[in-house]
């Protein structure tokens, strides 16, 4: 079980994660939801988003972001929708909540929401990592996969796993505290 000091430290890590996650959502993950006319050509008003996607693809060889006719796995658009309707609102909420939690920390409802967020993120990221591991080495070499999976996706996966385990233990402790209180009554 995490002590209050450990929780405070972890809550700061989560705050930094969510603060960084929001611009990444808008600059990378959610770009396919924007009209292509805004970002897909060099004279488009948000052409820097297209340039960023090209840079990302050239640097990390992440085939999920490859332009057509690259085959996108059937699950990937669903995961993008989850980022729009779940990750974005939870991230904005978490930043506000973690930024202002100078008191005793997160309450049970917050811990439950972050547990769901963490588990969903572990599952979807794990699926993406597995799919990426299977990509043809003609597209992405083994060393490039190591950087993509170990660095980018792996760190995202690891933080979501830590968040999930931490929130699970916090909620478990709440149940233990309630049970202990019932026994003394």
Short mmCIF file of N, CA and C in Angstrom, two decimals:
data_model
loop_
_atom_site.label_atom_id
_atom_site.label_comp_id
_atom_site.label_asym_id
_atom_site.label_seq_id
_atom_site.Cartn_x
_atom_site.Cartn_y
_atom_site.Cartn_z
N UNK A 1 0.84 -1.18 0.00
CA UNK A 1 0.00 0.00 0.00
C UNK A 1 0.89 1.25 0.00
N UNK A 2 0.47 2.22 -0.77
CA UNK A 2 1.25 3.45 -0.87
C UNK A 2 0.97 4.35 0.31
N UNK A 3 2.03 4.91 0.85
CA UNK A 3 1.86 5.87 1.94
C UNK A 3 1.38 7.20 1.34
N UNK A 4 0.99 8.13 2.21
CA UNK A 4 0.53 9.43 1.74
C UNK A 4 1.62 10.14 0.96
N UNK A 5 2.88 10.02 1.42
CA UNK A 5 3.99 10.66 0.73
C UNK A 5 4.20 10.04 -0.66
N UNK A 6 4.12 8.71 -0.75
CA UNK A 6 4.26 8.05 -2.04
C UNK A 6 3.10 8.45 -2.96
N UNK A 7 1.90 8.52 -2.40
CA UNK A 7 0.75 8.92 -3.20
C UNK A 7 0.95 10.33 -3.74
N UNK A 8 1.42 11.22 -2.89
CA UNK A 8 1.65 12.59 -3.32
C UNK A 8 2.65 12.62 -4.47
N UNK A 9 3.70 11.86 -4.36
CA UNK A 9 4.71 11.80 -5.42
C UNK A 9 4.11 11.20 -6.69
N UNK A 10 3.36 10.10 -6.55
CA UNK A 10 2.73 9.49 -7.72
C UNK A 10 1.70 10.43 -8.34
N UNK A 11 0.94 11.12 -7.51
CA UNK A 11 -0.05 12.06 -8.04
C UNK A 11 0.62 13.15 -8.88
N UNK A 12 1.82 13.56 -8.49
CA UNK A 12 2.56 14.55 -9.28
C UNK A 12 3.00 13.95 -10.62
N UNK A 13 3.41 12.70 -10.61
CA UNK A 13 3.76 12.01 -11.86
C UNK A 13 2.54 11.93 -12.76
N UNK A 14 1.40 11.56 -12.19
CA UNK A 14 0.16 11.49 -12.98
C UNK A 14 -0.21 12.85 -13.54
N UNK A 15 -0.03 13.90 -12.76
CA UNK A 15 -0.33 15.25 -13.23
C UNK A 15 0.53 15.59 -14.44
N UNK A 16 1.82 15.33 -14.35
CA UNK A 16 2.72 15.61 -15.48
C UNK A 16 2.29 14.79 -16.70
N UNK A 17 1.97 13.53 -16.50
CA UNK A 17 1.52 12.67 -17.59
C UNK A 17 0.29 13.28 -18.28
N UNK A 18 -0.73 13.63 -17.50
CA UNK A 18 -1.96 14.14 -18.10
C UNK A 18 -1.75 15.50 -18.75
N UNK A 19 -0.89 16.35 -18.16
CA UNK A 19 -0.59 17.65 -18.77
C UNK A 19 0.06 17.44 -20.14
N UNK A 20 0.96 16.47 -20.24
CA UNK A 20 1.61 16.18 -21.53
C UNK A 20 0.68 15.46 -22.50
N UNK A 21 -0.19 14.64 -21.96
CA UNK A 21 -1.08 13.83 -22.80
C UNK A 21 -2.06 14.69 -23.60
N UNK A 22 -2.54 15.77 -23.03
CA UNK A 22 -3.54 16.61 -23.71
C UNK A 22 -3.00 17.20 -25.02
N UNK A 23 -1.84 17.87 -25.02
CA UNK A 23 -1.36 18.38 -26.32
C UNK A 23 -1.01 17.26 -27.30
N UNK A 24 -0.52 16.13 -26.79
CA UNK A 24 -0.21 15.01 -27.69
C UNK A 24 -1.49 14.52 -28.37
N UNK A 25 -2.59 14.48 -27.61
CA UNK A 25 -3.87 14.10 -28.22
C UNK A 25 -4.21 15.04 -29.37
N UNK A 26 -4.12 16.36 -29.13
CA UNK A 26 -4.50 17.33 -30.16
C UNK A 26 -3.52 17.39 -31.33
N UNK A 27 -2.24 17.18 -31.05
CA UNK A 27 -1.22 17.31 -32.09
C UNK A 27 -0.95 16.04 -32.88
N UNK A 28 -1.30 14.88 -32.31
CA UNK A 28 -0.97 13.62 -32.98
C UNK A 28 -2.20 12.71 -33.11
N UNK A 29 -2.73 12.28 -32.00
CA UNK A 29 -3.73 11.21 -32.00
C UNK A 29 -5.07 11.60 -32.61
N UNK A 30 -5.50 12.83 -32.40
CA UNK A 30 -6.83 13.24 -32.85
C UNK A 30 -6.83 13.93 -34.22
N UNK A 31 -5.67 14.11 -34.81
CA UNK A 31 -5.57 14.81 -36.10
C UNK A 31 -6.46 14.18 -37.17
N UNK A 32 -6.59 12.85 -37.26
CA UNK A 32 -7.47 12.29 -38.29
C UNK A 32 -8.93 12.73 -38.18
N UNK A 33 -9.34 13.25 -37.03
CA UNK A 33 -10.70 13.75 -36.87
C UNK A 33 -10.87 15.16 -37.45
N UNK A 34 -9.76 15.86 -37.68
CA UNK A 34 -9.83 17.20 -38.25
C UNK A 34 -10.05 17.07 -39.76
N UNK A 35 -10.74 18.03 -40.37
CA UNK A 35 -10.86 18.00 -41.83
C UNK A 35 -9.47 18.01 -42.47
N UNK A 36 -9.26 17.12 -43.43
CA UNK A 36 -7.95 17.01 -44.09
C UNK A 36 -7.52 18.34 -44.70
N UNK A 37 -8.48 19.13 -45.12
CA UNK A 37 -8.15 20.42 -45.75
C UNK A 37 -7.45 21.37 -44.78
N UNK A 38 -7.55 21.09 -43.47
CA UNK A 38 -6.89 21.95 -42.49
C UNK A 38 -5.44 21.58 -42.23
N UNK A 39 -5.04 20.34 -42.56
CA UNK A 39 -3.70 19.93 -42.17
C UNK A 39 -2.92 19.10 -43.20
N UNK A 40 -3.59 18.59 -44.22
CA UNK A 40 -2.95 17.58 -45.07
C UNK A 40 -2.13 18.14 -46.23
N UNK A 41 -2.21 19.42 -46.48
CA UNK A 41 -1.41 19.99 -47.57
C UNK A 41 -0.47 21.07 -47.02
N UNK A 42 0.56 21.38 -47.80
CA UNK A 42 1.56 22.33 -47.32
C UNK A 42 1.01 23.76 -47.17
N UNK A 43 -0.08 24.09 -47.86
CA UNK A 43 -0.65 25.43 -47.74
C UNK A 43 -1.86 25.47 -46.79
N UNK A 44 -2.13 24.38 -46.11
CA UNK A 44 -3.25 24.31 -45.16
C UNK A 44 -2.93 25.12 -43.91
N UNK A 45 -3.95 25.67 -43.26
CA UNK A 45 -3.71 26.50 -42.06
C UNK A 45 -3.00 25.75 -40.93
N UNK A 46 -3.25 24.45 -40.81
CA UNK A 46 -2.60 23.65 -39.76
C UNK A 46 -1.61 22.65 -40.38
N UNK A 47 -0.92 23.09 -41.42
CA UNK A 47 0.00 22.19 -42.13
C UNK A 47 1.09 21.64 -41.22
N UNK A 48 1.41 22.36 -40.14
CA UNK A 48 2.42 21.86 -39.21
C UNK A 48 2.00 20.51 -38.61
N UNK A 49 0.68 20.26 -38.51
CA UNK A 49 0.22 18.96 -38.01
C UNK A 49 0.56 17.84 -39.00
N UNK A 50 0.41 18.12 -40.28
CA UNK A 50 0.81 17.15 -41.30
C UNK A 50 2.31 16.92 -41.28
N UNK A 51 3.06 18.02 -41.12
CA UNK A 51 4.52 17.92 -41.04
C UNK A 51 4.94 17.11 -39.81
N UNK A 52 4.25 17.32 -38.70
CA UNK A 52 4.54 16.58 -37.47
C UNK A 52 4.28 15.09 -37.67
N UNK A 53 3.20 14.75 -38.36
CA UNK A 53 2.88 13.33 -38.63
C UNK A 53 3.97 12.71 -39.51
N UNK A 54 4.40 13.45 -40.52
CA UNK A 54 5.46 12.95 -41.41
C UNK A 54 6.74 12.73 -40.61
N UNK A 55 7.11 13.70 -39.79
CA UNK A 55 8.31 13.57 -38.94
C UNK A 55 8.19 12.35 -38.02
N UNK A 56 7.05 12.21 -37.38
CA UNK A 56 6.83 11.09 -36.46
C UNK A 56 6.95 9.76 -37.20
N UNK A 57 6.31 9.66 -38.35
CA UNK A 57 6.37 8.41 -39.12
C UNK A 57 7.79 8.12 -39.60
N UNK A 58 8.49 9.12 -40.07
CA UNK A 58 9.87 8.92 -40.54
C UNK A 58 10.80 8.57 -39.39
N UNK A 59 10.59 9.16 -38.23
CA UNK A 59 11.46 8.94 -37.09
C UNK A 59 11.20 7.60 -36.41
N UNK A 60 9.94 7.28 -36.20
CA UNK A 60 9.60 6.09 -35.41
C UNK A 60 9.00 4.94 -36.21
N UNK A 61 8.69 5.18 -37.47
CA UNK A 61 8.15 4.15 -38.36
C UNK A 61 6.85 3.54 -37.83
N UNK A 62 6.08 4.32 -37.10
CA UNK A 62 4.83 3.85 -36.51
C UNK A 62 3.78 3.73 -37.61
N UNK A 63 3.51 2.50 -38.02
CA UNK A 63 2.63 2.24 -39.15
C UNK A 63 1.17 2.59 -38.88
N UNK A 64 0.82 2.77 -37.63
CA UNK A 64 -0.54 3.21 -37.32
C UNK A 64 -0.80 4.60 -37.89
N UNK A 65 0.26 5.36 -38.12
CA UNK A 65 0.12 6.72 -38.60
C UNK A 65 0.55 6.86 -40.06
N UNK A 66 0.78 5.74 -40.72
CA UNK A 66 1.16 5.77 -42.14
C UNK A 66 -0.04 6.19 -42.98
N UNK A 67 0.21 6.98 -44.01
CA UNK A 67 -0.92 7.41 -44.86
C UNK A 67 -1.43 6.26 -45.72
N UNK A 68 -2.65 6.39 -46.24
CA UNK A 68 -3.16 5.37 -47.16
C UNK A 68 -2.20 5.21 -48.32
N UNK A 69 -2.05 4.05 -48.85
CA UNK A 69 -2.87 2.85 -48.73
C UNK A 69 -2.42 1.90 -47.62
N UNK A 70 -1.63 2.37 -46.67
CA UNK A 70 -1.19 1.49 -45.57
C UNK A 70 -2.43 0.91 -44.87
N UNK A 71 -2.41 -0.39 -44.65
CA UNK A 71 -3.58 -1.00 -43.99
C UNK A 71 -3.60 -0.66 -42.49
N UNK A 72 -4.67 -0.07 -42.05
CA UNK A 72 -4.84 0.25 -40.64
C UNK A 72 -5.68 -0.88 -40.03
N UNK A 73 -5.22 -1.46 -38.91
CA UNK A 73 -6.01 -2.53 -38.29
C UNK A 73 -7.41 -2.04 -37.93
N UNK A 74 -8.37 -2.93 -38.00
CA UNK A 74 -9.78 -2.55 -37.79
C UNK A 74 -10.03 -1.96 -36.41
N UNK A 75 -9.22 -2.31 -35.42
CA UNK A 75 -9.44 -1.79 -34.07
C UNK A 75 -8.94 -0.36 -33.89
N UNK A 76 -8.03 0.09 -34.73
CA UNK A 76 -7.36 1.36 -34.49
C UNK A 76 -8.30 2.57 -34.54
N UNK A 77 -9.24 2.65 -35.50
CA UNK A 77 -10.19 3.77 -35.45
C UNK A 77 -11.02 3.79 -34.16
N UNK A 78 -11.39 2.63 -33.65
CA UNK A 78 -12.12 2.57 -32.39
C UNK A 78 -11.26 3.13 -31.26
N UNK A 79 -9.98 2.78 -31.24
CA UNK A 79 -9.09 3.30 -30.20
C UNK A 79 -8.95 4.81 -30.31
N UNK A 80 -8.96 5.34 -31.54
CA UNK A 80 -8.90 6.79 -31.73
C UNK A 80 -10.17 7.45 -31.18
N UNK A 81 -11.32 6.83 -31.40
CA UNK A 81 -12.57 7.35 -30.84
C UNK A 81 -12.51 7.34 -29.31
N UNK A 82 -11.96 6.27 -28.73
CA UNK A 82 -11.80 6.22 -27.27
C UNK A 82 -10.92 7.37 -26.78
N UNK A 83 -9.91 7.71 -27.54
CA UNK A 83 -9.06 8.83 -27.14
C UNK A 83 -9.84 10.14 -27.15
N UNK A 84 -10.75 10.27 -28.12
CA UNK A 84 -11.54 11.50 -28.21
C UNK A 84 -12.61 11.57 -27.12
N UNK A 85 -13.35 10.49 -26.92
CA UNK A 85 -14.51 10.55 -26.01
C UNK A 85 -14.19 10.14 -24.58
N UNK A 86 -13.04 9.50 -24.36
CA UNK A 86 -12.70 9.07 -23.00
C UNK A 86 -11.39 9.69 -22.51
N UNK A 87 -10.31 9.49 -23.25
CA UNK A 87 -9.00 9.99 -22.81
C UNK A 87 -8.98 11.51 -22.66
N UNK A 88 -9.50 12.21 -23.65
CA UNK A 88 -9.46 13.67 -23.60
C UNK A 88 -10.24 14.22 -22.41
N UNK A 89 -11.52 13.84 -22.23
CA UNK A 89 -12.23 14.39 -21.06
C UNK A 89 -11.61 13.97 -19.73
N UNK A 90 -11.18 12.71 -19.62
CA UNK A 90 -10.57 12.27 -18.37
C UNK A 90 -9.26 13.02 -18.12
N UNK A 91 -8.49 13.23 -19.16
CA UNK A 91 -7.21 13.94 -19.01
C UNK A 91 -7.43 15.38 -18.53
N UNK A 92 -8.39 16.07 -19.14
CA UNK A 92 -8.68 17.45 -18.72
C UNK A 92 -9.17 17.45 -17.26
N UNK A 93 -10.08 16.53 -16.95
CA UNK A 93 -10.59 16.42 -15.57
C UNK A 93 -9.45 16.10 -14.60
N UNK A 94 -8.57 15.15 -14.97
CA UNK A 94 -7.48 14.74 -14.07
C UNK A 94 -6.51 15.88 -13.81
N UNK A 95 -6.21 16.67 -14.83
CA UNK A 95 -5.32 17.82 -14.61
C UNK A 95 -5.94 18.77 -13.61
N UNK A 96 -7.20 19.10 -13.80
CA UNK A 96 -7.87 20.01 -12.86
C UNK A 96 -7.90 19.42 -11.46
N UNK A 97 -8.21 18.14 -11.37
CA UNK A 97 -8.34 17.48 -10.07
C UNK A 97 -6.99 17.34 -9.36
N UNK A 98 -5.98 16.88 -10.10
CA UNK A 98 -4.66 16.68 -9.49
C UNK A 98 -3.97 18.01 -9.19
N UNK A 99 -4.22 19.03 -10.00
CA UNK A 99 -3.62 20.34 -9.79
C UNK A 99 -4.15 20.95 -8.50
N UNK A 100 -5.44 20.74 -8.23
CA UNK A 100 -6.06 21.39 -7.08
C UNK A 100 -6.11 20.50 -5.84
N UNK A 101 -5.56 19.29 -5.92
CA UNK A 101 -5.66 18.40 -4.76
C UNK A 101 -4.49 18.63 -3.80
N UNK A 102 -4.51 19.77 -3.16
CA UNK A 102 -3.50 20.06 -2.16
C UNK A 102 -3.84 19.43 -0.82
N UNK A 103 -5.04 18.90 -0.72
CA UNK A 103 -5.51 18.30 0.53
C UNK A 103 -5.14 16.84 0.63
N UNK A 104 -6.10 16.03 1.05
CA UNK A 104 -5.83 14.62 1.32
C UNK A 104 -5.63 13.76 0.08
N UNK A 105 -5.79 14.32 -1.10
CA UNK A 105 -5.59 13.56 -2.33
C UNK A 105 -6.90 13.21 -2.99
N UNK A 106 -6.85 12.20 -3.84
CA UNK A 106 -8.01 11.80 -4.62
C UNK A 106 -9.03 11.08 -3.74
N UNK A 107 -10.31 11.28 -4.06
CA UNK A 107 -11.34 10.54 -3.34
C UNK A 107 -11.62 9.23 -4.07
N UNK A 108 -12.52 8.44 -3.52
CA UNK A 108 -12.81 7.12 -4.08
C UNK A 108 -13.34 7.16 -5.50
N UNK A 109 -14.18 8.14 -5.81
CA UNK A 109 -14.71 8.25 -7.17
C UNK A 109 -13.60 8.55 -8.17
N UNK A 110 -12.71 9.44 -7.79
CA UNK A 110 -11.58 9.78 -8.66
C UNK A 110 -10.70 8.56 -8.87
N UNK A 111 -10.44 7.83 -7.80
CA UNK A 111 -9.60 6.63 -7.92
C UNK A 111 -10.26 5.59 -8.82
N UNK A 112 -11.58 5.45 -8.73
CA UNK A 112 -12.28 4.49 -9.57
C UNK A 112 -12.20 4.89 -11.04
N UNK A 113 -12.41 6.17 -11.34
CA UNK A 113 -12.30 6.63 -12.73
C UNK A 113 -10.89 6.42 -13.27
N UNK A 114 -9.88 6.74 -12.47
CA UNK A 114 -8.50 6.56 -12.93
C UNK A 114 -8.13 5.08 -13.05
N UNK A 115 -8.75 4.23 -12.24
CA UNK A 115 -8.54 2.78 -12.40
C UNK A 115 -9.09 2.33 -13.75
N UNK A 116 -10.30 2.74 -14.08
CA UNK A 116 -10.89 2.39 -15.38
C UNK A 116 -10.03 2.93 -16.51
N UNK A 117 -9.60 4.18 -16.39
CA UNK A 117 -8.74 4.79 -17.40
C UNK A 117 -7.44 3.97 -17.56
N UNK A 118 -6.83 3.63 -16.44
CA UNK A 118 -5.57 2.89 -16.49
C UNK A 118 -5.73 1.52 -17.14
N UNK A 119 -6.76 0.80 -16.77
CA UNK A 119 -6.99 -0.54 -17.33
C UNK A 119 -7.27 -0.43 -18.83
N UNK A 120 -8.11 0.52 -19.22
CA UNK A 120 -8.42 0.69 -20.65
C UNK A 120 -7.14 1.04 -21.41
N UNK A 121 -6.31 1.88 -20.84
CA UNK A 121 -5.08 2.29 -21.51
C UNK A 121 -4.09 1.13 -21.61
N UNK A 122 -3.98 0.33 -20.56
CA UNK A 122 -3.11 -0.85 -20.61
C UNK A 122 -3.57 -1.80 -21.71
N UNK A 123 -4.87 -2.05 -21.76
CA UNK A 123 -5.39 -3.00 -22.76
C UNK A 123 -5.20 -2.49 -24.19
N UNK A 124 -5.59 -1.25 -24.45
CA UNK A 124 -5.49 -0.75 -25.83
C UNK A 124 -4.02 -0.56 -26.25
N UNK A 125 -3.19 -0.10 -25.34
CA UNK A 125 -1.77 0.05 -25.67
C UNK A 125 -1.12 -1.31 -25.87
N UNK A 126 -1.46 -2.27 -25.03
CA UNK A 126 -0.93 -3.62 -25.20
C UNK A 126 -1.31 -4.22 -26.54
N UNK A 127 -2.54 -4.00 -26.97
CA UNK A 127 -2.98 -4.50 -28.27
C UNK A 127 -2.19 -3.83 -29.39
N UNK A 128 -2.01 -2.52 -29.29
CA UNK A 128 -1.21 -1.81 -30.30
C UNK A 128 0.24 -2.30 -30.31
N UNK A 129 0.80 -2.54 -29.14
CA UNK A 129 2.18 -3.04 -29.06
C UNK A 129 2.30 -4.42 -29.71
N UNK A 130 1.33 -5.27 -29.46
CA UNK A 130 1.36 -6.61 -30.05
C UNK A 130 1.27 -6.52 -31.57
N UNK A 131 0.35 -5.70 -32.05
CA UNK A 131 0.20 -5.52 -33.50
C UNK A 131 1.50 -4.97 -34.11
N UNK A 132 2.10 -3.98 -33.45
CA UNK A 132 3.34 -3.39 -33.96
C UNK A 132 4.48 -4.40 -33.96
N UNK A 133 4.50 -5.27 -32.98
CA UNK A 133 5.54 -6.30 -32.93
C UNK A 133 5.46 -7.20 -34.16
N UNK A 134 4.27 -7.37 -34.71
CA UNK A 134 4.05 -8.25 -35.86
C UNK A 134 4.32 -7.58 -37.21
N UNK A 135 4.59 -6.28 -37.22
CA UNK A 135 4.83 -5.60 -38.48
C UNK A 135 6.04 -6.18 -39.19
N UNK A 136 5.95 -6.20 -40.49
CA UNK A 136 7.00 -6.73 -41.34
C UNK A 136 8.29 -5.94 -41.15
N UNK A 137 9.39 -6.67 -41.03
CA UNK A 137 10.69 -6.00 -40.82
C UNK A 137 11.15 -5.22 -42.06
N UNK A 138 10.46 -5.40 -43.19
CA UNK A 138 10.75 -4.57 -44.35
C UNK A 138 10.25 -3.14 -44.13
N UNK A 139 9.24 -2.98 -43.26
CA UNK A 139 8.69 -1.67 -42.93
C UNK A 139 9.40 -1.02 -41.75
N UNK A 140 9.74 -1.85 -40.76
CA UNK A 140 10.34 -1.35 -39.53
C UNK A 140 11.28 -2.43 -38.99
N UNK A 141 12.53 -2.07 -38.82
CA UNK A 141 13.52 -3.05 -38.38
C UNK A 141 13.31 -3.40 -36.91
N UNK A 142 13.97 -4.45 -36.48
CA UNK A 142 13.87 -4.89 -35.09
C UNK A 142 14.37 -3.80 -34.13
N UNK A 143 15.45 -3.12 -34.49
CA UNK A 143 15.95 -2.05 -33.62
C UNK A 143 14.99 -0.86 -33.58
N UNK A 144 14.34 -0.56 -34.70
CA UNK A 144 13.35 0.51 -34.72
C UNK A 144 12.12 0.12 -33.89
N UNK A 145 11.73 -1.17 -33.96
CA UNK A 145 10.62 -1.65 -33.13
C UNK A 145 10.96 -1.52 -31.65
N UNK A 146 12.21 -1.78 -31.31
CA UNK A 146 12.63 -1.67 -29.90
C UNK A 146 12.45 -0.24 -29.40
N UNK A 147 12.81 0.74 -30.22
CA UNK A 147 12.65 2.15 -29.83
C UNK A 147 11.16 2.49 -29.72
N UNK A 148 10.38 2.09 -30.73
CA UNK A 148 8.96 2.39 -30.74
C UNK A 148 8.23 1.71 -29.58
N UNK A 149 8.47 0.42 -29.42
CA UNK A 149 7.75 -0.35 -28.41
C UNK A 149 8.32 -0.16 -27.01
N UNK A 150 9.63 -0.10 -26.91
CA UNK A 150 10.25 0.05 -25.59
C UNK A 150 10.19 1.47 -25.07
N UNK A 151 10.38 2.43 -25.96
CA UNK A 151 10.42 3.82 -25.54
C UNK A 151 9.06 4.48 -25.52
N UNK A 152 8.45 4.60 -26.68
CA UNK A 152 7.19 5.35 -26.76
C UNK A 152 6.02 4.57 -26.18
N UNK A 153 5.68 3.47 -26.81
CA UNK A 153 4.53 2.70 -26.34
C UNK A 153 4.80 2.06 -24.98
N UNK A 154 6.01 1.61 -24.77
CA UNK A 154 6.35 0.92 -23.52
C UNK A 154 6.23 1.82 -22.31
N UNK A 155 6.69 3.07 -22.42
CA UNK A 155 6.59 3.98 -21.29
C UNK A 155 5.14 4.35 -21.01
N UNK A 156 4.37 4.51 -22.05
CA UNK A 156 2.93 4.80 -21.92
C UNK A 156 2.23 3.62 -21.25
N UNK A 157 2.56 2.42 -21.69
CA UNK A 157 2.00 1.19 -21.11
C UNK A 157 2.38 1.06 -19.64
N UNK A 158 3.66 1.29 -19.34
CA UNK A 158 4.15 1.13 -17.96
C UNK A 158 3.48 2.13 -17.02
N UNK A 159 3.35 3.38 -17.44
CA UNK A 159 2.71 4.36 -16.58
C UNK A 159 1.24 4.01 -16.34
N UNK A 160 0.55 3.55 -17.38
CA UNK A 160 -0.85 3.14 -17.22
C UNK A 160 -0.96 1.93 -16.29
N UNK A 161 0.01 1.02 -16.35
CA UNK A 161 0.01 -0.13 -15.46
C UNK A 161 0.23 0.31 -14.01
N UNK A 162 1.17 1.21 -13.79
CA UNK A 162 1.41 1.74 -12.44
C UNK A 162 0.16 2.45 -11.92
N UNK A 163 -0.46 3.27 -12.76
CA UNK A 163 -1.68 3.97 -12.38
C UNK A 163 -2.77 2.97 -11.99
N UNK A 164 -2.93 1.92 -12.79
CA UNK A 164 -3.96 0.90 -12.51
C UNK A 164 -3.71 0.21 -11.18
N UNK A 165 -2.50 -0.23 -10.96
CA UNK A 165 -2.17 -0.94 -9.72
C UNK A 165 -2.32 -0.01 -8.52
N UNK A 166 -1.84 1.23 -8.66
CA UNK A 166 -1.94 2.20 -7.58
C UNK A 166 -3.40 2.48 -7.22
N UNK A 167 -4.23 2.74 -8.23
CA UNK A 167 -5.64 3.04 -7.96
C UNK A 167 -6.34 1.81 -7.38
N UNK A 168 -6.01 0.63 -7.86
CA UNK A 168 -6.59 -0.60 -7.32
C UNK A 168 -6.27 -0.72 -5.83
N UNK A 169 -5.02 -0.49 -5.47
CA UNK A 169 -4.62 -0.59 -4.05
C UNK A 169 -5.28 0.49 -3.20
N UNK A 170 -5.42 1.68 -3.75
CA UNK A 170 -6.09 2.74 -2.99
C UNK A 170 -7.56 2.37 -2.73
N UNK A 171 -8.23 1.85 -3.74
CA UNK A 171 -9.63 1.45 -3.58
C UNK A 171 -9.73 0.27 -2.62
N UNK A 172 -8.82 -0.69 -2.75
CA UNK A 172 -8.79 -1.85 -1.85
C UNK A 172 -8.65 -1.39 -0.40
N UNK A 173 -7.76 -0.42 -0.18
CA UNK A 173 -7.56 0.10 1.18
C UNK A 173 -8.84 0.74 1.70
N UNK A 174 -9.57 1.42 0.85
CA UNK A 174 -10.85 2.01 1.27
C UNK A 174 -11.80 0.92 1.76
N UNK A 175 -11.87 -0.18 1.03
CA UNK A 175 -12.72 -1.30 1.45
C UNK A 175 -12.24 -1.87 2.78
N UNK A 176 -10.93 -2.03 2.91
CA UNK A 176 -10.37 -2.54 4.17
C UNK A 176 -10.71 -1.62 5.34
N UNK A 177 -10.61 -0.31 5.11
CA UNK A 177 -10.93 0.65 6.16
C UNK A 177 -12.40 0.58 6.57
N UNK A 178 -13.28 0.41 5.59
CA UNK A 178 -14.71 0.28 5.89
C UNK A 178 -14.97 -1.00 6.68
N UNK A 179 -14.34 -2.10 6.24
CA UNK A 179 -14.51 -3.39 6.94
C UNK A 179 -13.99 -3.30 8.38
N UNK A 180 -12.84 -2.66 8.57
CA UNK A 180 -12.28 -2.52 9.91
C UNK A 180 -13.20 -1.68 10.79
N UNK A 181 -13.78 -0.64 10.22
CA UNK A 181 -14.69 0.21 10.98
C UNK A 181 -15.94 -0.57 11.38
N UNK A 182 -16.44 -1.41 10.48
CA UNK A 182 -17.62 -2.22 10.79
C UNK A 182 -17.34 -3.19 11.93
N UNK A 183 -16.14 -3.74 11.97
CA UNK A 183 -15.79 -4.71 13.01
C UNK A 183 -15.70 -4.08 14.39
N UNK A 184 -15.37 -2.78 14.43
CA UNK A 184 -15.26 -2.10 15.73
C UNK A 184 -16.59 -1.57 16.22
N UNK A 185 -17.60 -1.65 15.41
CA UNK A 185 -18.93 -1.14 15.83
C UNK A 185 -19.73 -2.19 16.54
#
